[in-house]
Amino acid sequence: MGQTLSARPISAEESAQRRRAVEEARAANYRQGYVHDPVLEEANERYIRGVISLEDLRREMRDAIRASR
């Protein structure tokens, strides 16, 4: 995946909120049979750190899912 730098700088508080949201989504996905995907998890970490925006994260996830089909 290409790295996009369109996200704005974020605070530690926003990063913590993003981490909680990602962890809650991951837990819900595990309950539905999610299997760990290093590409998607790496994108999650970049989103949490504020390197990419939510839209960038969504695009990368869609692209990764399409590529795995």
JSON list of C-alpha atoms in Angstrom, two decimals:
[
{"chain": "A", "resi": 1, "resn": "MET", "atom": "CA", "xyz": [0.00, 0.00, 0.00]},
{"chain": "A", "resi": 2, "resn": "GLY", "atom": "CA", "xyz": [1.23, 3.48, -0.74]},
{"chain": "A", "resi": 3, "resn": "GLN", "atom": "CA", "xyz": [1.54, 5.75, 2.22]},
{"chain": "A", "resi": 4, "resn": "THR", "atom": "CA", "xyz": [-0.70, 8.80, 2.10]},
{"chain": "A", "resi": 5, "resn": "LEU", "atom": "CA", "xyz": [0.21, 11.86, 4.15]},
{"chain": "A", "resi": 6, "resn": "SER", "atom": "CA", "xyz": [-3.10, 13.68, 4.02]},
{"chain": "A", "resi": 7, "resn": "ALA", "atom": "CA", "xyz": [-3.86, 13.40, 7.73]},
{"chain": "A", "resi": 8, "resn": "ARG", "atom": "CA", "xyz": [-3.51, 16.38, 10.02]},
{"chain": "A", "resi": 9, "resn": "PRO", "atom": "CA", "xyz": [-1.34, 16.20, 13.17]},
{"chain": "A", "resi": 10, "resn": "ILE", "atom": "CA", "xyz": [-3.24, 14.69, 16.10]},
{"chain": "A", "resi": 11, "resn": "SER", "atom": "CA", "xyz": [-2.98, 14.97, 19.87]},
{"chain": "A", "resi": 12, "resn": "ALA", "atom": "CA", "xyz": [-2.15, 12.13, 22.26]},
{"chain": "A", "resi": 13, "resn": "GLU", "atom": "CA", "xyz": [-5.80, 12.17, 23.33]},
{"chain": "A", "resi": 14, "resn": "GLU", "atom": "CA", "xyz": [-7.03, 11.74, 19.78]},
{"chain": "A", "resi": 15, "resn": "SER", "atom": "CA", "xyz": [-4.52, 8.95, 19.22]},
{"chain": "A", "resi": 16, "resn": "ALA", "atom": "CA", "xyz": [-5.86, 7.19, 22.34]},
{"chain": "A", "resi": 17, "resn": "GLN", "atom": "CA", "xyz": [-9.43, 7.59, 21.06]},
{"chain": "A", "resi": 18, "resn": "ARG", "atom": "CA", "xyz": [-8.43, 6.16, 17.71]},
{"chain": "A", "resi": 19, "resn": "ARG", "atom": "CA", "xyz": [-6.71, 3.20, 19.41]},
{"chain": "A", "resi": 20, "resn": "ARG", "atom": "CA", "xyz": [-9.86, 2.45, 21.45]},
{"chain": "A", "resi": 21, "resn": "ALA", "atom": "CA", "xyz": [-12.02, 2.64, 18.32]},
{"chain": "A", "resi": 22, "resn": "VAL", "atom": "CA", "xyz": [-9.70, 0.32, 16.38]},
{"chain": "A", "resi": 23, "resn": "GLU", "atom": "CA", "xyz": [-9.57, -2.15, 19.27]},
{"chain": "A", "resi": 24, "resn": "GLU", "atom": "CA", "xyz": [-13.37, -2.17, 19.62]},
{"chain": "A", "resi": 25, "resn": "ALA", "atom": "CA", "xyz": [-13.76, -2.73, 15.87]},
{"chain": "A", "resi": 26, "resn": "ARG", "atom": "CA", "xyz": [-11.12, -5.49, 15.96]},
{"chain": "A", "resi": 27, "resn": "ALA", "atom": "CA", "xyz": [-12.93, -7.22, 18.85]},
{"chain": "A", "resi": 28, "resn": "ALA", "atom": "CA", "xyz": [-16.23, -7.10, 16.95]},
{"chain": "A", "resi": 29, "resn": "ASN", "atom": "CA", "xyz": [-14.52, -8.47, 13.85]},
{"chain": "A", "resi": 30, "resn": "TYR", "atom": "CA", "xyz": [-12.88, -11.32, 15.81]},
{"chain": "A", "resi": 31, "resn": "ARG", "atom": "CA", "xyz": [-16.31, -12.35, 17.08]},
{"chain": "A", "resi": 32, "resn": "GLN", "atom": "CA", "xyz": [-17.36, -12.62, 13.42]},
{"chain": "A", "resi": 33, "resn": "GLY", "atom": "CA", "xyz": [-14.37, -14.76, 12.45]},
{"chain": "A", "resi": 34, "resn": "TYR", "atom": "CA", "xyz": [-11.76, -12.14, 11.49]},
{"chain": "A", "resi": 35, "resn": "VAL", "atom": "CA", "xyz": [-8.32, -13.56, 10.78]},
{"chain": "A", "resi": 36, "resn": "HIS", "atom": "CA", "xyz": [-5.30, -11.34, 11.49]},
{"chain": "A", "resi": 37, "resn": "ASP", "atom": "CA", "xyz": [-4.08, -9.52, 8.39]},
{"chain": "A", "resi": 38, "resn": "PRO", "atom": "CA", "xyz": [-0.71, -7.77, 8.78]},
{"chain": "A", "resi": 39, "resn": "VAL", "atom": "CA", "xyz": [-1.45, -5.27, 5.96]},
{"chain": "A", "resi": 40, "resn": "LEU", "atom": "CA", "xyz": [-4.67, -4.11, 7.60]},
{"chain": "A", "resi": 41, "resn": "GLU", "atom": "CA", "xyz": [-3.15, -4.06, 11.10]},
{"chain": "A", "resi": 42, "resn": "GLU", "atom": "CA", "xyz": [-0.26, -1.93, 9.84]},
{"chain": "A", "resi": 43, "resn": "ALA", "atom": "CA", "xyz": [-2.75, 0.50, 8.31]},
{"chain": "A", "resi": 44, "resn": "ASN", "atom": "CA", "xyz": [-4.61, 0.60, 11.64]},
{"chain": "A", "resi": 45, "resn": "GLU", "atom": "CA", "xyz": [-1.38, 1.55, 13.43]},
{"chain": "A", "resi": 46, "resn": "ARG", "atom": "CA", "xyz": [-0.66, 4.36, 10.95]},
{"chain": "A", "resi": 47, "resn": "TYR", "atom": "CA", "xyz": [-4.21, 5.65, 11.46]},
{"chain": "A", "resi": 48, "resn": "ILE", "atom": "CA", "xyz": [-3.77, 5.54, 15.25]},
{"chain": "A", "resi": 49, "resn": "ARG", "atom": "CA", "xyz": [-0.49, 7.50, 15.00]},
{"chain": "A", "resi": 50, "resn": "GLY", "atom": "CA", "xyz": [-2.13, 10.10, 12.74]},
{"chain": "A", "resi": 51, "resn": "VAL", "atom": "CA", "xyz": [-0.05, 9.27, 9.67]},
{"chain": "A", "resi": 52, "resn": "ILE", "atom": "CA", "xyz": [-3.16, 8.61, 7.57]},
{"chain": "A", "resi": 53, "resn": "SER", "atom": "CA", "xyz": [-6.74, 9.86, 7.76]},
{"chain": "A", "resi": 54, "resn": "LEU", "atom": "CA", "xyz": [-9.83, 7.73, 8.32]},
{"chain": "A", "resi": 55, "resn": "GLU", "atom": "CA", "xyz": [-10.63, 7.99, 4.61]},
{"chain": "A", "resi": 56, "resn": "ASP", "atom": "CA", "xyz": [-7.09, 6.79, 3.77]},
{"chain": "A", "resi": 57, "resn": "LEU", "atom": "CA", "xyz": [-7.56, 3.86, 6.18]},
{"chain": "A", "resi": 58, "resn": "ARG", "atom": "CA", "xyz": [-10.87, 2.92, 4.59]},
{"chain": "A", "resi": 59, "resn": "ARG", "atom": "CA", "xyz": [-9.39, 3.10, 1.09]},
{"chain": "A", "resi": 60, "resn": "GLU", "atom": "CA", "xyz": [-6.42, 0.92, 2.06]},
{"chain": "A", "resi": 61, "resn": "MET", "atom": "CA", "xyz": [-8.71, -1.65, 3.69]},
{"chain": "A", "resi": 62, "resn": "ARG", "atom": "CA", "xyz": [-10.94, -1.79, 0.62]},
{"chain": "A", "resi": 63, "resn": "ASP", "atom": "CA", "xyz": [-7.90, -2.17, -1.64]},
{"chain": "A", "resi": 64, "resn": "ALA", "atom": "CA", "xyz": [-6.42, -4.93, 0.54]},
{"chain": "A", "resi": 65, "resn": "ILE", "atom": "CA", "xyz": [-9.72, -6.83, 0.60]},
{"chain": "A", "resi": 66, "resn": "ARG", "atom": "CA", "xyz": [-10.08, -6.54, -3.18]},
{"chain": "A", "resi": 67, "resn": "ALA", "atom": "CA", "xyz": [-6.50, -7.72, -3.69]},
{"chain": "A", "resi": 68, "resn": "SER", "atom": "CA", "xyz": [-7.06, -10.82, -1.54]},
{"chain": "A", "resi": 69, "resn": "ARG", "atom": "CA", "xyz": [-10.02, -12.04, -3.61]}
]
